[in-house]
Coordinates of C-alpha atoms in Angstrom, one line a residue:
Chain A
M1 CA -42.1 16.8 -26.2
D2 CA -40.9 18.9 -23.6
T3 CA -40.7 15.9 -21.1
L4 CA -39.1 14.0 -23.7
Y5 CA -36.5 16.5 -23.8
I6 CA -35.9 16.8 -20.2
I7 CA -35.6 13.1 -20.0
A8 CA -33.2 12.9 -22.8
I9 CA -31.1 15.6 -21.1
T10 CA -31.0 14.2 -17.8
I11 CA -29.8 10.4 -19.2
I12 CA -27.1 12.1 -21.0
K13 CA -26.1 14.2 -17.9
T14 CA -26.4 10.9 -15.9
A15 CA -24.3 9.3 -18.3
V16 CA -21.3 11.9 -18.1
Y17 CA -21.6 12.1 -14.4
F18 CA -21.4 8.5 -14.3
G19 CA -18.6 8.1 -16.4
I20 CA -16.6 10.8 -14.8
L21 CA -17.4 9.3 -11.5
M22 CA -16.1 5.7 -12.1
L23 CA -12.7 7.0 -13.5
H24 CA -12.6 9.2 -10.1
V25 CA -13.3 5.7 -8.1
A26 CA -10.9 3.8 -10.2
Y27 CA -8.2 6.3 -9.7
A28 CA -9.0 6.7 -6.0
T29 CA -8.0 3.0 -5.7
Y30 CA -4.6 4.1 -7.1
A31 CA -4.2 7.0 -5.2
E32 CA -5.0 5.1 -1.9
R33 CA -2.3 2.8 -2.7
K34 CA 0.3 5.4 -3.7
V35 CA -0.5 7.7 -0.7
I36 CA -0.5 4.8 1.9
G37 CA 2.7 3.5 0.3
H38 CA 4.6 6.7 0.4
I39 CA 3.4 7.4 4.0
Q40 CA 5.1 3.9 4.8
L41 CA 8.4 4.7 2.8
R42 CA 7.3 2.3 -0.2
L43 CA 6.3 3.4 -3.6
G44 CA 3.0 1.7 -4.3
P45 CA 2.4 0.5 -7.5
M46 CA 4.8 1.2 -10.1
V47 CA 5.1 -1.6 -12.7
V48 CA 2.1 -0.8 -15.1
G49 CA 2.5 2.2 -17.2
P50 CA 5.1 5.0 -15.9
H51 CA 4.7 5.1 -12.1
G52 CA 2.1 2.5 -12.1
I53 CA -0.7 5.0 -13.9
L54 CA -2.5 2.1 -15.6
Q55 CA -2.9 -0.2 -12.5
P56 CA -6.7 0.5 -11.9
I57 CA -7.3 -0.7 -15.6
A58 CA -5.3 -3.8 -14.9
D59 CA -7.3 -4.2 -11.8
V60 CA -10.5 -3.7 -13.7
I61 CA -9.5 -6.4 -16.4
K62 CA -8.4 -8.8 -13.7
L63 CA -11.6 -8.5 -11.8
L64 CA -13.8 -8.9 -14.7
L65 CA -11.9 -12.0 -15.9
K66 CA -12.0 -13.7 -12.3
E67 CA -14.3 -16.7 -11.9
D68 CA -17.4 -15.6 -10.2
I69 CA -17.9 -18.1 -7.3
V70 CA -21.0 -18.6 -5.6
P71 CA -20.7 -20.8 -2.5
A72 CA -22.7 -23.9 -2.2
K73 CA -24.7 -23.2 1.0
V74 CA -25.6 -19.4 0.6
D75 CA -29.1 -17.9 -0.2
K76 CA -28.6 -17.6 -3.7
A77 CA -31.0 -14.5 -4.6
I78 CA -30.0 -12.2 -1.7
F79 CA -26.4 -13.3 -2.1
K80 CA -26.5 -12.3 -5.5
A81 CA -28.7 -8.9 -4.9
A82 CA -26.8 -7.8 -1.9
P83 CA -23.7 -5.9 -4.0
I84 CA -26.3 -4.4 -6.3
I85 CA -28.2 -3.0 -3.5
S86 CA -25.0 -1.5 -2.1
L87 CA -23.8 0.0 -5.4
T88 CA -27.2 1.5 -6.4
A89 CA -27.5 3.2 -3.1
A90 CA -24.0 4.5 -3.3
L91 CA -24.5 5.8 -6.7
S92 CA -28.0 7.4 -6.4
T93 CA -26.7 9.7 -3.9
F94 CA -24.8 11.6 -6.3
A95 CA -28.1 12.6 -8.1
V96 CA -28.6 15.6 -5.8
I97 CA -24.9 16.7 -5.3
P98 CA -24.1 19.9 -7.3
V99 CA -20.6 20.0 -8.7
D100 CA -20.7 23.4 -10.0
K101 CA -23.4 26.1 -10.2
N102 CA -26.5 24.4 -11.9
W103 CA -24.4 21.2 -12.5
I104 CA -26.8 19.2 -10.9
I105 CA -28.9 16.1 -12.0
A106 CA -31.7 16.7 -9.8
D107 CA -32.3 20.1 -7.5
I108 CA -34.7 18.6 -5.1
N109 CA -35.6 20.7 -2.1
V110 CA -34.8 17.8 0.4
G111 CA -31.5 17.0 -1.2
L112 CA -29.6 16.7 2.2
L113 CA -32.5 14.4 3.6
Y114 CA -32.4 12.4 0.4
V115 CA -28.5 12.0 0.7
I116 CA -28.7 10.8 4.3
G117 CA -31.6 8.4 3.7
I118 CA -30.0 6.8 0.4
A119 CA -26.7 6.5 2.1
G120 CA -28.5 4.4 4.8
I121 CA -30.0 2.0 2.5
G122 CA -26.4 1.0 1.7
T123 CA -26.2 -0.8 5.0
Y124 CA -28.9 -3.2 3.8
G125 CA -26.5 -4.2 1.2
I126 CA -24.0 -5.0 3.9
I127 CA -26.2 -6.8 6.0
F128 CA -27.6 -9.0 3.4
S129 CA -24.2 -10.1 2.3
G130 CA -23.3 -10.9 5.6
W131 CA -26.4 -12.9 6.4
A132 CA -26.7 -14.4 2.9
S133 CA -23.0 -15.6 2.7
N134 CA -23.6 -18.4 5.4
S135 CA -20.3 -17.7 7.0
K136 CA -19.2 -16.4 10.4
Y137 CA -16.9 -13.8 9.3
A138 CA -19.3 -12.5 6.9
F139 CA -21.9 -12.6 9.4
L140 CA -20.0 -11.0 12.1
G141 CA -18.7 -8.4 9.6
G142 CA -22.7 -7.4 8.7
L143 CA -23.6 -7.4 12.3
R144 CA -20.8 -4.9 13.2
S145 CA -21.6 -3.1 10.2
A146 CA -25.2 -2.5 11.2
A147 CA -24.7 -1.8 14.7
Q148 CA -21.9 0.8 13.6
M149 CA -24.1 2.3 10.8
V150 CA -26.9 2.9 13.1
S151 CA -25.4 4.3 15.9
Y152 CA -23.1 6.8 13.5
E153 CA -26.1 7.6 11.1
V154 CA -27.7 9.6 14.3
A155 CA -24.3 11.7 15.0
L156 CA -24.0 12.2 11.1
G157 CA -27.5 13.5 11.1
L158 CA -27.4 15.7 13.9
S159 CA -24.1 17.1 12.9
L160 CA -25.9 18.6 9.9
V161 CA -28.6 20.0 11.9
G162 CA -26.5 22.9 12.5
V163 CA -25.7 23.5 9.2
I164 CA -29.4 23.2 8.2
L165 CA -30.2 25.8 10.9
M166 CA -27.8 28.3 9.6
A167 CA -28.9 27.7 5.8
E168 CA -32.3 27.6 6.7
S169 CA -32.9 24.7 3.9
F170 CA -32.2 21.2 2.7
N171 CA -31.6 22.3 -0.7
L172 CA -27.9 21.5 -1.2
T173 CA -27.6 24.6 -3.8
E174 CA -29.2 26.6 -1.1
I175 CA -26.9 25.7 1.7
V176 CA -23.9 26.7 -0.7
N177 CA -25.2 30.0 -1.7
K178 CA -26.0 30.7 2.1
Q179 CA -22.5 30.2 2.7
T180 CA -21.4 33.0 0.2
E181 CA -23.1 35.6 2.3
Y182 CA -20.4 35.3 5.1
W183 CA -17.2 36.9 4.5
Y184 CA -15.3 33.6 5.0
G185 CA -17.6 31.6 3.0
M186 CA -17.9 28.5 4.9
F187 CA -19.9 27.0 7.5
L188 CA -16.6 25.3 8.6
F189 CA -15.7 28.1 11.3
P190 CA -19.1 28.6 13.0
Q191 CA -19.8 24.9 12.9
I192 CA -16.4 23.6 13.6
I193 CA -17.7 21.2 16.3
A194 CA -20.3 19.8 13.8
Y195 CA -17.3 19.6 11.3
F196 CA -15.4 17.7 13.8
V197 CA -18.5 15.3 14.3
F198 CA -19.3 14.9 10.7
V199 CA -15.8 14.0 9.9
V200 CA -15.6 11.2 12.7
A201 CA -19.2 9.8 11.6
M202 CA -18.1 10.2 8.0
L203 CA -15.3 7.6 8.5
A204 CA -17.7 5.4 10.5
E205 CA -20.3 5.4 8.0
T206 CA -17.9 4.5 5.1
N207 CA -16.3 1.9 7.1
R208 CA -12.9 3.4 6.8
L209 CA -10.0 3.1 9.2
P210 CA -9.8 3.8 12.1
F211 CA -13.3 2.5 12.2
D212 CA -12.9 -0.4 9.6
L213 CA -14.6 -2.8 12.0
P214 CA -17.0 -4.4 9.6
E215 CA -14.2 -5.6 7.5
A216 CA -11.3 -5.8 10.0
E217 CA -8.6 -7.6 8.0
T218 CA -7.0 -8.9 10.9
E219 CA -10.1 -10.5 12.6
L220 CA -12.6 -11.0 10.0
V221 CA -10.2 -11.8 6.7
A222 CA -12.4 -9.2 5.0
G223 CA -15.6 -8.9 6.8
Y224 CA -18.9 -8.9 5.0
F225 CA -17.6 -9.7 1.8
V226 CA -15.2 -12.7 2.4
E227 CA -17.6 -14.9 0.3
Y228 CA -17.6 -12.8 -2.8
S229 CA -15.3 -12.9 -5.8
G230 CA -14.6 -11.4 -9.0
I231 CA -17.0 -8.7 -10.0
R232 CA -19.5 -9.0 -7.2
F233 CA -16.4 -8.4 -4.9
S234 CA -15.7 -5.3 -7.0
L235 CA -19.2 -4.0 -7.0
F236 CA -18.8 -3.8 -3.0
Y237 CA -15.3 -2.0 -3.5
L238 CA -16.9 0.2 -5.8
A239 CA -19.6 1.1 -3.4
E240 CA -17.2 1.7 -0.7
Y241 CA -15.3 4.2 -2.7
L242 CA -18.4 5.6 -4.0
A243 CA -19.4 6.4 -0.6
M244 CA -16.3 8.1 0.4
F245 CA -16.8 10.3 -2.5
C246 CA -20.4 10.9 -1.5
M247 CA -19.1 11.7 2.0
S248 CA -16.4 14.0 1.0
A249 CA -18.8 15.8 -1.5
L250 CA -21.3 16.3 1.3
A251 CA -18.6 17.6 3.6
T252 CA -17.4 20.1 0.8
I253 CA -21.0 21.4 0.5
C254 CA -22.0 21.6 3.8
F255 CA -19.1 22.9 5.3
W256 CA -16.4 24.1 2.9
G257 CA -18.7 26.2 0.3
G258 CA -19.1 23.7 -2.1
W259 CA -17.9 25.2 -5.6
T260 CA -17.5 28.6 -4.1
A261 CA -14.3 30.3 -3.0
P262 CA -14.2 32.1 0.2
P263 CA -15.3 35.9 -0.8
I264 CA -12.6 37.5 1.2
L265 CA -9.7 35.4 -0.9
I266 CA -11.5 36.4 -4.1
K267 CA -11.6 40.3 -2.8
T268 CA -7.7 39.9 -2.0
F269 CA -6.6 38.0 -5.2
P270 CA -9.3 39.2 -8.0
I271 CA -7.6 36.8 -10.4
L272 CA -9.2 33.8 -8.6
E273 CA -12.5 34.8 -10.0
F274 CA -11.9 33.1 -13.2
V275 CA -11.2 29.7 -11.6
P276 CA -14.1 27.6 -12.5
G277 CA -16.2 26.5 -9.5
F278 CA -16.0 22.7 -10.3
V279 CA -12.2 23.0 -9.6
W280 CA -13.0 24.8 -6.2
F281 CA -15.1 21.8 -5.6
L282 CA -12.9 19.2 -7.0
I283 CA -10.0 20.5 -4.7
K284 CA -12.0 20.3 -1.7
V285 CA -13.3 17.0 -2.4
Y286 CA -9.8 15.8 -3.2
F287 CA -8.8 17.3 0.3
H288 CA -11.4 15.0 2.0
I289 CA -10.3 11.9 0.1
F290 CA -6.6 12.5 1.1
L291 CA -7.9 13.1 4.8
F292 CA -9.5 9.5 4.3
F293 CA -6.1 8.0 3.2
W294 CA -4.2 10.1 5.5
L295 CA -6.0 8.8 8.6
R296 CA -5.7 5.5 7.3
G297 CA -2.3 5.5 7.1
T298 CA -1.8 7.2 10.8
L299 CA -4.4 5.6 13.0
P300 CA -4.8 1.9 14.2
R301 CA -8.2 0.3 14.3
Y302 CA -10.3 1.1 17.6
R303 CA -11.7 -1.6 19.6
Y304 CA -15.5 -2.2 19.1
D305 CA -16.5 -0.9 22.6
Q306 CA -14.5 2.1 22.0
L307 CA -16.2 2.7 18.7
M308 CA -19.4 2.7 20.4
A309 CA -18.5 4.7 23.3
I310 CA -17.3 7.3 21.0
G311 CA -20.5 7.3 18.9
W312 CA -22.6 7.4 21.6
K313 CA -21.0 9.3 24.6
V314 CA -18.8 11.9 22.7
L315 CA -20.1 12.4 19.3
I316 CA -23.9 12.6 19.6
P317 CA -23.8 14.9 22.9
L318 CA -21.5 17.2 20.9
A319 CA -23.9 17.3 18.2
L320 CA -26.7 17.9 20.3
I321 CA -24.7 20.8 22.4
N322 CA -23.7 22.3 18.7
I323 CA -27.8 22.5 17.9
V324 CA -28.8 24.0 21.1
V325 CA -25.8 26.8 20.8
T326 CA -26.5 27.2 17.1
S327 CA -30.4 27.9 17.7
I328 CA -30.0 30.1 20.7
V329 CA -27.3 32.3 18.7
K330 CA -29.6 32.0 15.7
Y331 CA -32.6 33.1 17.9
Y332 CA -31.0 36.1 19.5
Y333 CA -29.1 37.6 16.4
Chain B
M1 CA -0.6 18.4 34.6
K2 CA -4.0 17.6 34.8
L3 CA -5.2 20.5 32.8
K4 CA -2.5 19.8 30.3
E5 CA -4.2 16.0 29.8
V6 CA -7.2 17.4 29.5
I7 CA -6.4 19.9 26.8
N8 CA -4.7 17.0 25.2
K9 CA -7.7 14.8 25.1
I10 CA -9.9 17.6 23.9
F11 CA -8.0 18.9 20.9
L12 CA -6.8 15.4 20.1
I13 CA -3.0 16.4 20.3
E14 CA -1.6 13.4 20.0
I15 CA -3.8 12.3 16.8
F16 CA -2.5 15.6 15.2
K17 CA 1.2 14.9 16.3
G18 CA 0.6 11.2 14.4
L19 CA -1.0 13.2 11.3
F20 CA 2.1 15.5 11.2
L21 CA 4.6 12.5 11.3
T22 CA 2.7 10.6 8.5
L23 CA 2.7 13.7 6.4
R24 CA 6.5 14.0 6.9
M25 CA 7.1 10.6 5.7
L26 CA 4.9 11.3 2.7
F27 CA 7.4 13.7 1.4
S28 CA 10.3 12.1 2.3
K29 CA 12.5 9.4 0.0
S30 CA 10.9 6.1 -0.1
V31 CA 13.2 3.0 0.8
T32 CA 12.0 0.7 -1.8
I33 CA 14.2 -1.1 -4.3
Q34 CA 12.3 -2.2 -7.3
Y35 CA 13.9 -5.6 -7.5
P36 CA 14.0 -6.8 -11.0
F37 CA 14.7 -3.5 -12.4
E38 CA 16.9 -2.5 -9.5
R39 CA 19.2 -4.6 -7.3
R40 CA 20.5 -4.1 -4.1
E41 CA 24.6 -4.0 -3.7
V42 CA 25.8 -7.2 -3.0
Y43 CA 28.1 -6.4 0.3
D44 CA 31.5 -8.2 1.3
G45 CA 31.1 -11.7 2.6
F46 CA 27.8 -12.4 1.0
R47 CA 27.4 -16.0 0.8
G48 CA 25.7 -17.0 -2.5
R49 CA 25.6 -19.8 -5.1
H50 CA 28.2 -22.4 -4.6
A51 CA 31.0 -22.4 -7.3
L52 CA 34.4 -24.5 -8.0
V53 CA 37.4 -21.9 -9.1
R54 CA 38.2 -22.7 -12.5
D55 CA 42.3 -22.5 -12.9
P56 CA 42.5 -20.3 -15.6
F57 CA 45.7 -22.2 -16.8
T58 CA 44.9 -25.7 -16.4
E59 CA 40.9 -25.1 -17.3
N60 CA 40.2 -27.4 -14.4
D61 CA 39.1 -27.1 -10.9
K62 CA 41.8 -26.9 -8.0
C63 CA 40.4 -29.5 -5.7
I64 CA 42.9 -32.0 -4.3
G65 CA 40.3 -34.1 -2.7
C66 CA 41.4 -33.7 1.1
M67 CA 37.7 -34.4 2.2
R68 CA 38.3 -31.4 4.7
C69 CA 35.1 -29.7 3.5
S70 CA 32.7 -32.5 3.7
T71 CA 34.2 -33.4 7.1
V72 CA 33.4 -29.9 8.6
C73 CA 30.2 -29.2 6.6
P74 CA 27.3 -29.1 9.4
S75 CA 24.8 -30.2 7.2
R76 CA 26.8 -32.9 5.3
C77 CA 25.7 -32.0 2.0
I78 CA 29.1 -32.1 0.3
Y79 CA 29.7 -35.4 -1.2
I80 CA 33.1 -36.1 -3.0
K81 CA 33.9 -39.2 -5.1
R82 CA 37.6 -39.9 -5.5
E83 CA 39.6 -42.8 -7.0
K84 CA 43.3 -44.0 -6.9
R85 CA 44.9 -43.7 -10.3
E86 CA 48.5 -44.0 -11.2
N87 CA 49.2 -43.5 -7.4
K88 CA 47.5 -40.3 -7.5
M89 CA 44.1 -39.4 -5.8
V90 CA 41.9 -37.9 -8.3
V91 CA 38.6 -36.1 -7.7
V92 CA 35.9 -37.7 -10.0
D93 CA 32.9 -36.0 -8.9
Y94 CA 32.2 -33.2 -6.4
I95 CA 28.6 -32.8 -5.4
I96 CA 26.8 -30.0 -3.3
D97 CA 23.3 -30.3 -2.3
A98 CA 22.2 -26.4 -2.3
S99 CA 18.9 -27.3 -1.0
R100 CA 20.4 -28.6 2.2
C101 CA 23.2 -26.2 2.5
I102 CA 23.1 -23.6 5.3
Y103 CA 25.7 -21.4 3.7
C104 CA 27.9 -21.1 6.8
A105 CA 31.0 -20.9 4.3
Y106 CA 32.9 -23.3 6.5
C107 CA 33.8 -25.6 3.6
V108 CA 35.2 -22.0 2.2
E109 CA 37.2 -21.2 5.2
T110 CA 38.9 -24.9 5.6
C111 CA 39.7 -25.1 1.8
P112 CA 43.5 -25.0 1.9
V113 CA 43.6 -24.4 -1.8
C114 CA 40.9 -21.9 -2.5
A115 CA 39.3 -24.3 -4.6
L116 CA 35.5 -23.7 -3.2
V117 CA 33.9 -20.3 -3.2
L118 CA 30.5 -19.0 -2.3
T119 CA 30.0 -16.4 -5.2
E120 CA 27.7 -13.2 -5.2
D121 CA 24.9 -14.8 -7.3
Y122 CA 21.8 -15.3 -5.5
E123 CA 19.4 -15.8 -8.3
Y124 CA 19.2 -19.5 -9.0
S125 CA 16.1 -20.7 -7.5
S126 CA 14.5 -23.5 -9.4
Y127 CA 11.3 -25.2 -10.0
K128 CA 13.4 -28.6 -9.7
R129 CA 15.1 -30.0 -6.8
K130 CA 17.4 -32.0 -8.9
E131 CA 18.6 -28.5 -10.4
L132 CA 19.6 -27.4 -6.8
I133 CA 22.1 -30.5 -6.5
F134 CA 25.3 -29.2 -8.1
N135 CA 27.7 -31.7 -9.5
K136 CA 31.3 -30.7 -10.6
E137 CA 30.1 -29.8 -14.0
Q138 CA 27.7 -27.3 -12.7
L139 CA 29.9 -26.1 -10.0
L140 CA 32.5 -25.1 -12.4
K141 CA 29.6 -23.5 -14.9
N142 CA 28.5 -21.7 -11.6
W143 CA 32.3 -20.1 -11.6
D144 CA 32.2 -19.4 -15.2
D145 CA 28.8 -17.4 -14.7
F146 CA 30.3 -15.5 -11.9
A147 CA 33.5 -14.9 -13.5
S148 CA 31.8 -13.5 -16.7
K149 CA 30.0 -11.0 -14.5
W150 CA 33.0 -9.9 -12.3
K151 CA 34.8 -6.9 -14.0
D152 CA 38.2 -7.2 -11.8
D153 CA 40.5 -9.7 -12.8
F154 CA 41.0 -10.8 -9.3
Y155 CA 38.4 -11.9 -6.8
F156 CA 39.1 -11.8 -3.0
N157 CA 37.0 -11.9 -0.1
K158 CA 38.5 -11.5 3.2
F159 CA 35.6 -13.6 4.6
W160 CA 37.1 -16.6 3.5
Q161 CA 39.8 -16.6 6.2
P162 CA 38.7 -17.8 9.6
P163 CA 37.6 -14.7 11.5
G164 CA 38.4 -14.3 15.0
I165 CA 41.5 -16.1 15.1
N166 CA 45.0 -14.7 15.5
P167 CA 46.8 -14.9 11.6
S168 CA 49.6 -16.6 13.0
R169 CA 47.4 -19.4 14.0
W170 CA 45.8 -19.9 10.7
P171 CA 47.2 -22.7 8.4
K172 CA 49.9 -21.7 6.0
T173 CA 47.7 -21.8 2.9
K174 CA 45.2 -19.2 4.6
R175 CA 47.9 -16.9 5.5
E176 CA 49.4 -16.9 2.2
Q177 CA 46.1 -16.8 0.3
K178 CA 46.2 -14.7 -2.7
P179 CA 43.0 -13.2 -4.5
I180 CA 41.9 -15.6 -7.0
Q181 CA 43.0 -15.2 -10.4
L182 CA 39.9 -15.2 -12.9
R183 CA 41.5 -14.8 -16.3
K184 CA 44.6 -15.7 -18.1
V185 CA 44.7 -12.3 -19.6
V186 CA 46.1 -10.6 -16.6
E187 CA 49.6 -12.0 -17.3
I188 CA 49.5 -10.9 -20.8
R189 CA 48.4 -7.5 -19.9
K190 CA 51.1 -7.2 -17.5
E191 CA 53.7 -8.0 -19.9
E192 CA 52.1 -5.4 -22.3
K193 CA 52.5 -2.9 -19.7
N194 CA 56.2 -3.6 -19.2
E195 CA 56.8 -3.4 -22.4
S196 CA 55.1 -0.1 -22.9
N197 CA 57.0 1.2 -19.8
N198 CA 60.1 0.2 -21.4

């Protein structure tokens, strides 16, 4: 009876979480088009609803109604499985991400490892789709993605080691709680190098500009999902945006203090204590999402060898130095 | 100099400059004109859909069939059919192939009686090529379309006169060119005004 109750509660929690997440993803596409549009002195979508507010719904309807094309010479089973792998991996990461105090589906003690591991599985979807599509563009996109993900996952993991050392835990809730012990309430300041490494690796991990080589429009048409259409195409799209949200949430929890506000801020303005935790969390996540769009509107795409050079010659040494310095400081104080 | 470059490289100064530029652009006014709902202002000298001016008094076109326009046309897209009736030249049909026209407006510049005009209408795309070949009837209809939208009672465009040539060397008709009268109403209004003044 007790287990049944827990299962039922978890399913309800998951459903609510899923619904809110999907709404966020839908409106992230809208926000991206608006932000990029205004950066380029355009307006973005304006026709569907006031200021184009219903555009994501129109897009979803269009994608659902489109014909689902499976090219003749693809490996059908893998071709159909690839988007599902991508999406499942992207969705699964949110199970351990705490939105507020105790607002979490699964509070496991290796949360951080789980997120990094599951996010890595998403790469399989991309490689499979590239391989199964039987198309040179998709294949090149898939290969690039594999190489990029492998090299940047190292930097991403190493940048988080500094945070783990300071928090003395892999549990995401513990990491947030630990940050409130400092008067500035964030690991951002002591771990500024790790944060820089994390942000750059985050961009590369989610295949966003300036590191969007797997789907470089100008050279690979759309990269690994060229051959996809209709709902399968939208699953890849969904996975990409979910990965963006996942990485933003991770950055928020590990470096910006999650759902807590800096104690110094609350001490100076006591009224801020009444702001609910998830509001702080969402503000921080939205900032990171905006950062994705902002960087996309600013920077051009890097060349492939430059991408690899940044990953291996700059970010990984930086992260390693950060680990060593953090360890020494931790040992003596 | 060397140190500055190193600092620039480490702190990504250039990237931050770029980020602030885009941030500033984010909050500046966008230049988009939302076409079907808003329209760009049409400037003087705009060369749009062809039209034969309908004389408000005779209710017919002003063309005298001098053939100057079809002679000067670089793309040879003006065809004029004329007949001699009772010792008088009559223009039977006047055809402009708008799909071949390059909108140079030489025909307008050269016309001695201001019978031909490139109006300011620009929304006349069509699914059929045939609809882009304007005959006399269609050209007069084009003028009616334009005249019904034009708020003023006169229409004049200084670009109809040959540019870059001293006015003294223009043909007499061009030198004395008056704004095209769109409606008969004008005369009546003038009379009304005179009466009210008296």
